[in-house]
Short mmCIF file of C-alpha atoms in Angstrom, two decimals:
data_model
loop_
_atom_site.label_atom_id
_atom_site.label_comp_id
_atom_site.label_asym_id
_atom_site.label_seq_id
_atom_site.Cartn_x
_atom_site.Cartn_y
_atom_site.Cartn_z
CA MET A 26 31.15 -0.65 11.63
CA GLU A 27 28.67 -3.80 10.91
CA GLU A 28 28.22 -5.14 7.35
CA LEU A 29 24.77 -6.25 6.35
CA THR A 30 25.19 -9.27 4.42
CA SER A 31 21.43 -10.32 3.84
CA ILE A 32 17.72 -9.70 4.94
CA MET A 33 15.32 -12.52 5.02
CA ILE A 34 11.64 -11.06 4.25
CA SER A 35 8.75 -13.24 3.38
CA GLU A 36 7.88 -12.69 -0.01
CA GLU A 37 4.02 -12.94 0.74
CA ARG A 38 4.12 -10.45 3.56
CA LEU A 39 6.27 -8.03 1.17
CA GLU A 40 3.40 -8.54 -1.14
CA ASP A 41 0.68 -7.81 1.38
CA CYS A 42 2.63 -4.49 2.75
CA ARG A 43 2.88 -3.23 -0.95
CA ASP A 44 -0.73 -3.53 -1.42
CA VAL A 45 -1.34 -1.70 1.78
CA ILE A 46 1.03 1.34 1.05
CA GLU A 47 0.77 1.60 -2.55
CA PRO A 48 -2.72 3.52 -2.50
CA GLU A 49 -1.41 6.05 0.24
CA LEU A 50 2.02 6.53 -2.30
CA GLN A 51 -0.21 7.40 -4.97
CA ASP A 52 -2.14 9.65 -3.01
CA LEU A 53 1.19 11.43 -1.85
CA ILE A 54 2.63 11.39 -5.35
CA ARG A 55 -0.90 13.16 -6.74
CA ASP A 56 -0.89 16.06 -3.75
CA ALA A 57 2.74 16.66 -4.20
CA LEU A 58 2.06 16.99 -8.24
CA ARG A 59 -0.73 19.57 -7.48
CA ALA A 60 1.50 21.09 -5.21
CA GLY A 61 3.87 22.03 -8.34
CA PHE A 62 6.50 19.20 -7.80
CA SER A 63 7.74 17.25 -10.68
CA ARG A 64 7.46 13.08 -10.43
CA GLU A 65 11.47 13.02 -10.55
CA GLU A 66 11.61 15.75 -7.56
CA ILE A 67 8.73 13.62 -5.78
CA LEU A 68 10.61 10.46 -6.26
CA ILE A 69 13.87 11.49 -5.47
CA ALA A 70 12.35 12.76 -2.15
CA VAL A 71 10.37 9.89 -1.18
CA SER A 72 13.55 7.79 -2.01
CA GLU A 73 15.86 10.08 0.32
CA LEU A 74 13.28 9.46 2.91
CA VAL A 75 13.01 5.83 2.37
CA ALA A 76 17.06 5.52 2.67
CA GLU A 77 17.10 7.59 5.69
CA ASP A 78 14.50 5.13 7.64
CA PHE A 79 15.87 2.27 6.18
CA ALA A 80 19.65 3.43 7.50
CA THR A 81 18.12 3.79 10.99
CA VAL A 82 16.43 0.31 10.76
CA MET A 83 19.21 -1.31 9.82
CA LYS A 84 21.62 0.76 11.93
CA THR A 85 24.04 1.78 9.00
CA PRO A 86 25.21 5.01 8.59
CA ARG A 87 23.34 7.75 6.61
CA VAL A 88 24.11 8.80 2.91
CA HIS A 89 24.01 12.71 2.74
#
């Protein structure tokens, strides 16, 4: 198994990406709150989905 030692990402590009993603993330959270989910449930679900995508991109084992 490969070990992840470092990831190089431009701080400027990361900030630009956050600026693009943040409004849609807030919309997603509001929609899920209206659907009856708690903020904690939403954030855990989002973080699990992000972890799965990150594992796929980095070719690391998934955590269940």
